[in-house]
Amino acid sequence: MENYNNDFAEKFRARTKHFVLEVIKLYRLLPRSVEAQIIGKQWLRCSTSVGANYRAACRARSQNEFSSKLSIVIEEVDESLFWMELLIESQIMEKEKLIIVMNEATEILKVVSTARKSISEKKNLLIH
């Protein structure tokens, strides 16, 4: 079972890194307008944090630290989705360019949210 968890963690670490790299590629396509750059930098910041914080979660020293890092990943991937929605709704970037990375962000959000919920439920079982 431990190998399964290690394999999953390694694959998911690669997946979150790939997400970051895709965002970087798309960021480079943004126009040089002030509003595009401000939104883009916010998007780039939170998106890169997704990969960095999942990596940190894998190195956590305790369940509490792991859960805390997963919570940060959830916040950052949700914020990344927000900035992508703004890029589309403000007509800075076409939805077609962002749809794949938005879908990946949504999938990452689902996986990490489920993991955090599972950890929380295990903690509650141990307490009661």
mmCIF file of N, CA and C in Angstrom:
data_model
loop_
_atom_site.group_PDB
_atom_site.id
_atom_site.type_symbol
_atom_site.label_atom_id
_atom_site.label_comp_id
_atom_site.label_asym_id
_atom_site.label_seq_id
_atom_site.Cartn_x
_atom_site.Cartn_y
_atom_site.Cartn_z
ATOM 1 N N MET A 1 0.819 -1.196 0.000
ATOM 2 C CA MET A 1 0.000 0.000 0.000
ATOM 3 C C MET A 1 0.861 1.257 0.000
ATOM 4 N N GLU A 2 1.985 1.200 0.714
ATOM 5 C CA GLU A 2 2.864 2.365 0.759
ATOM 6 C C GLU A 2 3.413 2.684 -0.629
ATOM 7 N N ASN A 3 3.759 1.647 -1.415
ATOM 8 C CA ASN A 3 4.243 1.881 -2.773
ATOM 9 C C ASN A 3 3.175 2.547 -3.630
ATOM 10 N N TYR A 4 1.918 2.129 -3.437
ATOM 11 C CA TYR A 4 0.823 2.757 -4.173
ATOM 12 C C TYR A 4 0.769 4.243 -3.843
ATOM 13 N N ASN A 5 0.827 4.589 -2.563
ATOM 14 C CA ASN A 5 0.790 5.990 -2.161
ATOM 15 C C ASN A 5 1.977 6.762 -2.715
ATOM 16 N N ASN A 6 3.165 6.141 -2.683
ATOM 17 C CA ASN A 6 4.349 6.793 -3.231
ATOM 18 C C ASN A 6 4.230 6.984 -4.735
ATOM 19 N N ASP A 7 3.717 5.965 -5.430
ATOM 20 C CA ASP A 7 3.517 6.072 -6.880
ATOM 21 C C ASP A 7 2.511 7.167 -7.201
ATOM 22 N N PHE A 8 1.410 7.180 -6.461
ATOM 23 C CA PHE A 8 0.394 8.215 -6.691
ATOM 24 C C PHE A 8 0.972 9.597 -6.432
ATOM 25 N N ALA A 9 1.670 9.751 -5.322
ATOM 26 C CA ALA A 9 2.243 11.053 -4.972
ATOM 27 C C ALA A 9 3.221 11.517 -6.041
ATOM 28 N N GLU A 10 4.038 10.605 -6.531
ATOM 29 C CA GLU A 10 5.016 10.960 -7.568
ATOM 30 C C GLU A 10 4.313 11.376 -8.867
ATOM 31 N N LYS A 11 3.303 10.629 -9.259
ATOM 32 C CA LYS A 11 2.558 10.973 -10.477
ATOM 33 C C LYS A 11 1.804 12.282 -10.312
ATOM 34 N N PHE A 12 1.247 12.507 -9.141
ATOM 35 C CA PHE A 12 0.498 13.744 -8.912
ATOM 36 C C PHE A 12 1.447 14.933 -8.804
ATOM 37 N N ARG A 13 2.633 14.712 -8.269
ATOM 38 C CA ARG A 13 3.644 15.770 -8.220
ATOM 39 C C ARG A 13 4.016 16.177 -9.654
ATOM 40 N N ALA A 14 4.190 15.196 -10.517
ATOM 41 C CA ALA A 14 4.496 15.476 -11.923
ATOM 42 C C ALA A 14 3.309 16.182 -12.599
ATOM 43 N N ARG A 15 2.121 15.780 -12.226
ATOM 44 C CA ARG A 15 0.917 16.387 -12.806
ATOM 45 C C ARG A 15 0.791 17.854 -12.410
ATOM 46 N N THR A 16 1.039 18.161 -11.147
ATOM 47 C CA THR A 16 0.951 19.559 -10.718
ATOM 48 C C THR A 16 2.071 20.388 -11.342
ATOM 49 N N LYS A 17 3.235 19.795 -11.527
ATOM 50 C CA LYS A 17 4.339 20.501 -12.194
ATOM 51 C C LYS A 17 3.977 20.779 -13.652
ATOM 52 N N HIS A 18 3.379 19.812 -14.314
ATOM 53 C CA HIS A 18 2.944 19.996 -15.699
ATOM 54 C C HIS A 18 1.907 21.126 -15.792
ATOM 55 N N PHE A 19 0.997 21.165 -14.830
ATOM 56 C CA PHE A 19 0.006 22.249 -14.769
ATOM 57 C C PHE A 19 0.719 23.601 -14.720
ATOM 58 N N VAL A 20 1.710 23.721 -13.861
ATOM 59 C CA VAL A 20 2.463 24.970 -13.732
ATOM 60 C C VAL A 20 3.130 25.330 -15.059
ATOM 61 N N LEU A 21 3.751 24.363 -15.695
ATOM 62 C CA LEU A 21 4.431 24.632 -16.964
ATOM 63 C C LEU A 21 3.462 25.085 -18.053
ATOM 64 N N GLU A 22 2.274 24.509 -18.069
ATOM 65 C CA GLU A 22 1.258 24.926 -19.043
ATOM 66 C C GLU A 22 0.799 26.358 -18.776
ATOM 67 N N VAL A 23 0.638 26.711 -17.511
ATOM 68 C CA VAL A 23 0.263 28.085 -17.166
ATOM 69 C C VAL A 23 1.365 29.051 -17.602
ATOM 70 N N ILE A 24 2.609 28.698 -17.388
ATOM 71 C CA ILE A 24 3.719 29.560 -17.804
ATOM 72 C C ILE A 24 3.662 29.807 -19.319
ATOM 73 N N LYS A 25 3.423 28.754 -20.075
ATOM 74 C CA LYS A 25 3.318 28.899 -21.538
ATOM 75 C C LYS A 25 2.185 29.851 -21.914
ATOM 76 N N LEU A 26 1.050 29.703 -21.259
ATOM 77 C CA LEU A 26 -0.095 30.565 -21.559
ATOM 78 C C LEU A 26 0.137 31.999 -21.099
ATOM 79 N N TYR A 27 0.798 32.155 -19.979
ATOM 80 C CA TYR A 27 1.113 33.497 -19.482
ATOM 81 C C TYR A 27 1.912 34.277 -20.521
ATOM 82 N N ARG A 28 2.818 33.598 -21.180
ATOM 83 C CA ARG A 28 3.658 34.241 -22.197
ATOM 84 C C ARG A 28 2.842 34.750 -23.388
ATOM 85 N N LEU A 29 1.635 34.218 -23.560
ATOM 86 C CA LEU A 29 0.773 34.640 -24.667
ATOM 87 C C LEU A 29 -0.077 35.867 -24.344
ATOM 88 N N LEU A 30 -0.069 36.275 -23.084
ATOM 89 C CA LEU A 30 -0.899 37.421 -22.694
ATOM 90 C C LEU A 30 -0.427 38.701 -23.376
ATOM 91 N N PRO A 31 -1.377 39.583 -23.690
ATOM 92 C CA PRO A 31 -0.987 40.891 -24.234
ATOM 93 C C PRO A 31 -0.191 41.671 -23.192
ATOM 94 N N ARG A 32 0.497 42.690 -23.620
ATOM 95 C CA ARG A 32 1.334 43.492 -22.727
ATOM 96 C C ARG A 32 0.565 44.645 -22.083
ATOM 97 N N SER A 33 -0.752 44.635 -22.161
ATOM 98 C CA SER A 33 -1.541 45.693 -21.526
ATOM 99 C C SER A 33 -1.393 45.610 -20.011
ATOM 100 N N VAL A 34 -1.600 46.730 -19.339
ATOM 101 C CA VAL A 34 -1.438 46.784 -17.884
ATOM 102 C C VAL A 34 -2.360 45.782 -17.199
ATOM 103 N N GLU A 35 -3.640 45.782 -17.569
ATOM 104 C CA GLU A 35 -4.579 44.882 -16.890
ATOM 105 C C GLU A 35 -4.247 43.408 -17.137
ATOM 106 N N ALA A 36 -3.826 43.075 -18.348
ATOM 107 C CA ALA A 36 -3.455 41.685 -18.643
ATOM 108 C C ALA A 36 -2.252 41.267 -17.811
ATOM 109 N N GLN A 37 -1.296 42.153 -17.651
ATOM 110 C CA GLN A 37 -0.100 41.822 -16.887
ATOM 111 C C GLN A 37 -0.383 41.715 -15.388
ATOM 112 N N ILE A 38 -1.242 42.575 -14.874
ATOM 113 C CA ILE A 38 -1.591 42.503 -13.449
ATOM 114 C C ILE A 38 -2.329 41.198 -13.149
ATOM 115 N N ILE A 39 -3.352 40.908 -13.936
ATOM 116 C CA ILE A 39 -4.104 39.654 -13.738
ATOM 117 C C ILE A 39 -3.189 38.459 -13.988
ATOM 118 N N GLY A 40 -2.398 38.550 -15.038
ATOM 119 C CA GLY A 40 -1.491 37.458 -15.391
ATOM 120 C C GLY A 40 -0.490 37.143 -14.297
ATOM 121 N N LYS A 41 0.060 38.172 -13.672
ATOM 122 C CA LYS A 41 1.031 37.925 -12.600
ATOM 123 C C LYS A 41 0.367 37.283 -11.385
ATOM 124 N N GLN A 42 -0.852 37.687 -11.084
ATOM 125 C CA GLN A 42 -1.593 37.057 -9.984
ATOM 126 C C GLN A 42 -1.840 35.581 -10.306
ATOM 127 N N TRP A 43 -2.239 35.328 -11.540
ATOM 128 C CA TRP A 43 -2.506 33.963 -12.014
ATOM 129 C C TRP A 43 -1.233 33.118 -11.972
ATOM 130 N N LEU A 44 -0.137 33.687 -12.443
ATOM 131 C CA LEU A 44 1.136 32.975 -12.444
ATOM 132 C C LEU A 44 1.591 32.654 -11.020
ATOM 133 N N ARG A 45 1.428 33.611 -10.114
ATOM 134 C CA ARG A 45 1.842 33.427 -8.726
ATOM 135 C C ARG A 45 1.089 32.272 -8.067
ATOM 136 N N CYS A 46 -0.246 32.291 -8.167
ATOM 137 C CA CYS A 46 -1.008 31.246 -7.476
ATOM 138 C C CYS A 46 -0.867 29.893 -8.178
ATOM 139 N N SER A 47 -0.751 29.898 -9.488
ATOM 140 C CA SER A 47 -0.609 28.629 -10.211
ATOM 141 C C SER A 47 0.716 27.946 -9.896
ATOM 142 N N THR A 48 1.797 28.724 -9.818
ATOM 143 C CA THR A 48 3.084 28.114 -9.472
ATOM 144 C C THR A 48 3.068 27.611 -8.032
ATOM 145 N N SER A 49 2.292 28.256 -7.189
ATOM 146 C CA SER A 49 2.165 27.834 -5.797
ATOM 147 C C SER A 49 1.497 26.464 -5.679
ATOM 148 N N VAL A 50 0.649 26.113 -6.643
ATOM 149 C CA VAL A 50 -0.012 24.799 -6.629
ATOM 150 C C VAL A 50 1.047 23.699 -6.646
ATOM 151 N N GLY A 51 1.946 23.776 -7.596
ATOM 152 C CA GLY A 51 2.993 22.755 -7.705
ATOM 153 C C GLY A 51 3.951 22.771 -6.525
ATOM 154 N N ALA A 52 4.342 23.962 -6.103
ATOM 155 C CA ALA A 52 5.297 24.080 -5.000
ATOM 156 C C ALA A 52 4.717 23.559 -3.692
ATOM 157 N N ASN A 53 3.466 23.879 -3.422
ATOM 158 C CA ASN A 53 2.868 23.450 -2.158
ATOM 159 C C ASN A 53 2.487 21.975 -2.160
ATOM 160 N N TYR A 54 2.137 21.416 -3.327
ATOM 161 C CA TYR A 54 1.908 19.970 -3.345
ATOM 162 C C TYR A 54 3.232 19.244 -3.091
ATOM 163 N N ARG A 55 4.293 19.757 -3.676
ATOM 164 C CA ARG A 55 5.621 19.174 -3.436
ATOM 165 C C ARG A 55 5.976 19.244 -1.952
ATOM 166 N N ALA A 56 5.684 20.388 -1.330
ATOM 167 C CA ALA A 56 5.948 20.543 0.107
ATOM 168 C C ALA A 56 5.075 19.586 0.922
ATOM 169 N N ALA A 57 3.842 19.371 0.487
ATOM 170 C CA ALA A 57 2.951 18.442 1.193
ATOM 171 C C ALA A 57 3.543 17.036 1.200
ATOM 172 N N CYS A 58 4.163 16.660 0.102
ATOM 173 C CA CYS A 58 4.773 15.325 0.017
ATOM 174 C C CYS A 58 5.956 15.168 0.959
ATOM 175 N N ARG A 59 6.512 16.266 1.405
ATOM 176 C CA ARG A 59 7.640 16.244 2.342
ATOM 177 C C ARG A 59 7.213 16.564 3.776
ATOM 178 N N ALA A 60 5.914 16.610 4.001
ATOM 179 C CA ALA A 60 5.387 16.985 5.317
ATOM 180 C C ALA A 60 5.892 16.046 6.399
ATOM 181 N N ARG A 61 6.112 16.619 7.577
ATOM 182 C CA ARG A 61 6.617 15.850 8.716
ATOM 183 C C ARG A 61 5.509 15.281 9.587
ATOM 184 N N SER A 62 4.263 15.715 9.329
ATOM 185 C CA SER A 62 3.144 15.222 10.135
ATOM 186 C C SER A 62 1.865 15.293 9.305
ATOM 187 N N GLN A 63 0.833 14.616 9.804
ATOM 188 C CA GLN A 63 -0.472 14.669 9.142
ATOM 189 C C GLN A 63 -1.019 16.099 9.144
ATOM 190 N N ASN A 64 -0.794 16.820 10.240
ATOM 191 C CA ASN A 64 -1.282 18.203 10.313
ATOM 192 C C ASN A 64 -0.591 19.089 9.273
ATOM 193 N N GLU A 65 0.706 18.919 9.141
ATOM 194 C CA GLU A 65 1.446 19.703 8.144
ATOM 195 C C GLU A 65 0.992 19.333 6.737
ATOM 196 N N PHE A 66 0.800 18.040 6.496
ATOM 197 C CA PHE A 66 0.322 17.568 5.201
ATOM 198 C C PHE A 66 -1.030 18.187 4.876
ATOM 199 N N SER A 67 -1.942 18.120 5.831
ATOM 200 C CA SER A 67 -3.279 18.682 5.641
ATOM 201 C C SER A 67 -3.220 20.188 5.401
ATOM 202 N N SER A 68 -2.359 20.868 6.120
ATOM 203 C CA SER A 68 -2.199 22.306 5.965
ATOM 204 C C SER A 68 -1.709 22.658 4.560
ATOM 205 N N LYS A 69 -0.721 21.929 4.062
ATOM 206 C CA LYS A 69 -0.195 22.181 2.713
ATOM 207 C C LYS A 69 -1.247 21.865 1.649
ATOM 208 N N LEU A 70 -2.027 20.798 1.869
ATOM 209 C CA LEU A 70 -3.107 20.498 0.924
ATOM 210 C C LEU A 70 -4.131 21.628 0.893
ATOM 211 N N SER A 71 -4.398 22.220 2.049
ATOM 212 C CA SER A 71 -5.331 23.346 2.111
ATOM 213 C C SER A 71 -4.818 24.522 1.293
ATOM 214 N N ILE A 72 -3.515 24.749 1.339
ATOM 215 C CA ILE A 72 -2.931 25.825 0.536
ATOM 216 C C ILE A 72 -3.066 25.508 -0.950
ATOM 217 N N VAL A 73 -2.827 24.252 -1.321
ATOM 218 C CA VAL A 73 -2.981 23.848 -2.724
ATOM 219 C C VAL A 73 -4.415 24.123 -3.177
ATOM 220 N N ILE A 74 -5.388 23.767 -2.349
ATOM 221 C CA ILE A 74 -6.790 23.992 -2.694
ATOM 222 C C ILE A 74 -7.064 25.476 -2.904
ATOM 223 N N GLU A 75 -6.602 26.303 -1.982
ATOM 224 C CA GLU A 75 -6.801 27.754 -2.104
ATOM 225 C C GLU A 75 -6.159 28.296 -3.378
ATOM 226 N N GLU A 76 -4.949 27.866 -3.654
ATOM 227 C CA GLU A 76 -4.212 28.406 -4.799
ATOM 228 C C GLU A 76 -4.779 27.936 -6.134
ATOM 229 N N VAL A 77 -5.194 26.684 -6.225
ATOM 230 C CA VAL A 77 -5.764 26.213 -7.490
ATOM 231 C C VAL A 77 -7.130 26.865 -7.721
ATOM 232 N N ASP A 78 -7.880 27.089 -6.655
ATOM 233 C CA ASP A 78 -9.160 27.787 -6.796
ATOM 234 C C ASP A 78 -8.933 29.231 -7.241
ATOM 235 N N GLU A 79 -7.929 29.877 -6.667
ATOM 236 C CA GLU A 79 -7.602 31.241 -7.084
ATOM 237 C C GLU A 79 -7.139 31.266 -8.538
ATOM 238 N N SER A 80 -6.381 30.277 -8.945
ATOM 239 C CA SER A 80 -5.940 30.179 -10.330
ATOM 240 C C SER A 80 -7.143 30.116 -11.277
ATOM 241 N N LEU A 81 -8.138 29.327 -10.894
ATOM 242 C CA LEU A 81 -9.374 29.253 -11.687
ATOM 243 C C LEU A 81 -10.062 30.615 -11.759
ATOM 244 N N PHE A 82 -10.080 31.332 -10.649
ATOM 245 C CA PHE A 82 -10.680 32.670 -10.618
ATOM 246 C C PHE A 82 -10.008 33.590 -11.632
ATOM 247 N N TRP A 83 -8.675 33.620 -11.641
ATOM 248 C CA TRP A 83 -7.959 34.500 -12.565
ATOM 249 C C TRP A 83 -8.186 34.082 -14.007
ATOM 250 N N MET A 84 -8.271 32.794 -14.263
ATOM 251 C CA MET A 84 -8.564 32.348 -15.634
ATOM 252 C C MET A 84 -9.959 32.777 -16.062
ATOM 253 N N GLU A 85 -10.921 32.673 -15.148
ATOM 254 C CA GLU A 85 -12.276 33.150 -15.459
ATOM 255 C C GLU A 85 -12.244 34.634 -15.800
ATOM 256 N N LEU A 86 -11.485 35.413 -15.030
ATOM 257 C CA LEU A 86 -11.374 36.853 -15.303
ATOM 258 C C LEU A 86 -10.706 37.121 -16.650
ATOM 259 N N LEU A 87 -9.683 36.356 -16.981
ATOM 260 C CA LEU A 87 -9.036 36.531 -18.283
ATOM 261 C C LEU A 87 -10.028 36.315 -19.422
ATOM 262 N N ILE A 88 -10.901 35.342 -19.254
ATOM 263 C CA ILE A 88 -11.909 35.055 -20.282
ATOM 264 C C ILE A 88 -12.993 36.134 -20.291
ATOM 265 N N GLU A 89 -13.557 36.410 -19.127
ATOM 266 C CA GLU A 89 -14.685 37.346 -19.048
ATOM 267 C C GLU A 89 -14.297 38.776 -19.394
ATOM 268 N N SER A 90 -13.042 39.133 -19.202
ATOM 269 C CA SER A 90 -12.574 40.467 -19.576
ATOM 270 C C SER A 90 -12.086 40.498 -21.025
ATOM 271 N N GLN A 91 -12.183 39.377 -21.689
ATOM 272 C CA GLN A 91 -11.801 39.213 -23.093
ATOM 273 C C GLN A 91 -10.307 39.471 -23.332
ATOM 274 N N ILE A 92 -9.516 39.186 -22.325
ATOM 275 C CA ILE A 92 -8.061 39.296 -22.476
ATOM 276 C C ILE A 92 -7.526 38.056 -23.186
ATOM 277 N N MET A 93 -8.123 36.889 -22.875
ATOM 278 C CA MET A 93 -7.693 35.640 -23.498
ATOM 279 C C MET A 93 -8.927 34.821 -23.862
ATOM 280 N N GLU A 94 -8.840 34.129 -24.984
ATOM 281 C CA GLU A 94 -9.963 33.314 -25.440
ATOM 282 C C GLU A 94 -10.104 32.052 -24.579
ATOM 283 N N LYS A 95 -11.341 31.680 -24.346
ATOM 284 C CA LYS A 95 -11.637 30.492 -23.540
ATOM 285 C C LYS A 95 -10.979 29.246 -24.132
ATOM 286 N N GLU A 96 -10.936 29.170 -25.452
ATOM 287 C CA GLU A 96 -10.359 28.002 -26.121
ATOM 288 C C GLU A 96 -8.896 27.787 -25.731
ATOM 289 N N LYS A 97 -8.174 28.864 -25.458
ATOM 290 C CA LYS A 97 -6.766 28.732 -25.071
ATOM 291 C C LYS A 97 -6.623 28.251 -23.630
ATOM 292 N N LEU A 98 -7.634 28.531 -22.816
ATOM 293 C CA LEU A 98 -7.541 28.230 -21.382
ATOM 294 C C LEU A 98 -8.293 26.974 -20.955
ATOM 295 N N ILE A 99 -9.164 26.466 -21.787
ATOM 296 C CA ILE A 99 -10.083 25.403 -21.357
ATOM 297 C C ILE A 99 -9.359 24.151 -20.858
ATOM 298 N N ILE A 100 -8.287 23.755 -21.511
ATOM 299 C CA ILE A 100 -7.577 22.535 -21.086
ATOM 300 C C ILE A 100 -6.945 22.732 -19.714
ATOM 301 N N VAL A 101 -6.285 23.865 -19.512
ATOM 302 C CA VAL A 101 -5.639 24.111 -18.214
ATOM 303 C C VAL A 101 -6.699 24.375 -17.134
ATOM 304 N N MET A 102 -7.834 24.933 -17.502
ATOM 305 C CA MET A 102 -8.928 25.104 -16.523
ATOM 306 C C MET A 102 -9.488 23.745 -16.104
ATOM 307 N N ASN A 103 -9.648 22.863 -17.057
ATOM 308 C CA ASN A 103 -10.128 21.514 -16.728
ATOM 309 C C ASN A 103 -9.137 20.786 -15.828
ATOM 310 N N GLU A 104 -7.857 20.956 -16.100
ATOM 311 C CA GLU A 104 -6.838 20.314 -15.256
ATOM 312 C C GLU A 104 -6.867 20.908 -13.849
ATOM 313 N N ALA A 105 -7.023 22.225 -13.751
ATOM 314 C CA ALA A 105 -7.114 22.864 -12.436
ATOM 315 C C ALA A 105 -8.311 22.312 -11.662
ATOM 316 N N THR A 106 -9.427 22.139 -12.337
ATOM 317 C CA THR A 106 -10.629 21.600 -11.695
ATOM 318 C C THR A 106 -10.391 20.176 -11.211
ATOM 319 N N GLU A 107 -9.700 19.369 -12.008
ATOM 320 C CA GLU A 107 -9.395 17.995 -11.608
ATOM 321 C C GLU A 107 -8.429 17.959 -10.425
ATOM 322 N N ILE A 108 -7.421 18.807 -10.451
ATOM 323 C CA ILE A 108 -6.486 18.887 -9.321
ATOM 324 C C ILE A 108 -7.243 19.288 -8.061
ATOM 325 N N LEU A 109 -8.126 20.248 -8.191
ATOM 326 C CA LEU A 109 -8.935 20.706 -7.058
ATOM 327 C C LEU A 109 -9.770 19.563 -6.480
ATOM 328 N N LYS A 110 -10.380 18.774 -7.336
ATOM 329 C CA LYS A 110 -11.191 17.638 -6.873
ATOM 330 C C LYS A 110 -10.342 16.613 -6.126
ATOM 331 N N VAL A 111 -9.201 16.263 -6.682
ATOM 332 C CA VAL A 111 -8.338 15.246 -6.064
ATOM 333 C C VAL A 111 -7.841 15.715 -4.697
ATOM 334 N N VAL A 112 -7.342 16.933 -4.640
ATOM 335 C CA VAL A 112 -6.766 17.432 -3.393
ATOM 336 C C VAL A 112 -7.857 17.669 -2.346
ATOM 337 N N SER A 113 -9.009 18.147 -2.773
ATOM 338 C CA SER A 113 -10.129 18.336 -1.835
ATOM 339 C C SER A 113 -10.573 17.002 -1.244
ATOM 340 N N THR A 114 -10.635 15.983 -2.074
ATOM 341 C CA THR A 114 -11.008 14.649 -1.604
ATOM 342 C C THR A 114 -9.971 14.119 -0.618
ATOM 343 N N ALA A 115 -8.700 14.324 -0.914
ATOM 344 C CA ALA A 115 -7.638 13.870 -0.012
ATOM 345 C C ALA A 115 -7.731 14.582 1.332
ATOM 346 N N ARG A 116 -7.934 15.892 1.301
ATOM 347 C CA ARG A 116 -8.033 16.643 2.562
ATOM 348 C C ARG A 116 -9.251 16.193 3.369
ATOM 349 N N LYS A 117 -10.349 15.948 2.696
ATOM 350 C CA LYS A 117 -11.563 15.486 3.380
ATOM 351 C C LYS A 117 -11.321 14.113 4.018
ATOM 352 N N SER A 118 -10.639 13.245 3.310
ATOM 353 C CA SER A 118 -10.329 11.908 3.830
ATOM 354 C C SER A 118 -9.456 11.999 5.081
ATOM 355 N N ILE A 119 -8.473 12.881 5.049
ATOM 356 C CA ILE A 119 -7.598 13.079 6.214
ATOM 357 C C ILE A 119 -8.405 13.601 7.397
ATOM 358 N N SER A 120 -9.273 14.538 7.130
ATOM 359 C CA SER A 120 -10.111 15.116 8.179
ATOM 360 C C SER A 120 -11.026 14.064 8.811
ATOM 361 N N GLU A 121 -11.593 13.214 7.967
ATOM 362 C CA GLU A 121 -12.466 12.148 8.476
ATOM 363 C C GLU A 121 -11.685 11.149 9.321
ATOM 364 N N LYS A 122 -10.460 10.824 8.911
ATOM 365 C CA LYS A 122 -9.616 9.909 9.695
ATOM 366 C C LYS A 122 -9.279 10.515 11.047
ATOM 367 N N LYS A 123 -8.993 11.826 11.055
ATOM 368 C CA LYS A 123 -8.701 12.512 12.322
ATOM 369 C C LYS A 123 -9.912 12.434 13.250
ATOM 370 N N ASN A 124 -11.096 12.681 12.706
ATOM 371 C CA ASN A 124 -12.315 12.643 13.504
ATOM 372 C C ASN A 124 -12.580 11.264 14.071
ATOM 373 N N LEU A 125 -12.291 10.218 13.306
ATOM 374 C CA LEU A 125 -12.454 8.860 13.797
ATOM 375 C C LEU A 125 -11.517 8.577 14.974
ATOM 376 N N LEU A 126 -10.308 9.078 14.888
ATOM 377 C CA LEU A 126 -9.330 8.862 15.944
ATOM 378 C C LEU A 126 -9.695 9.624 17.222
ATOM 379 N N ILE A 127 -10.330 10.765 17.069
ATOM 380 C CA ILE A 127 -10.703 11.577 18.208
ATOM 381 C C ILE A 127 -11.891 10.958 18.952
ATOM 382 N N HIS A 128 -12.814 10.401 18.194
ATOM 383 C CA HIS A 128 -14.053 9.871 18.809
ATOM 384 C C HIS A 128 -13.968 8.434 19.107
#
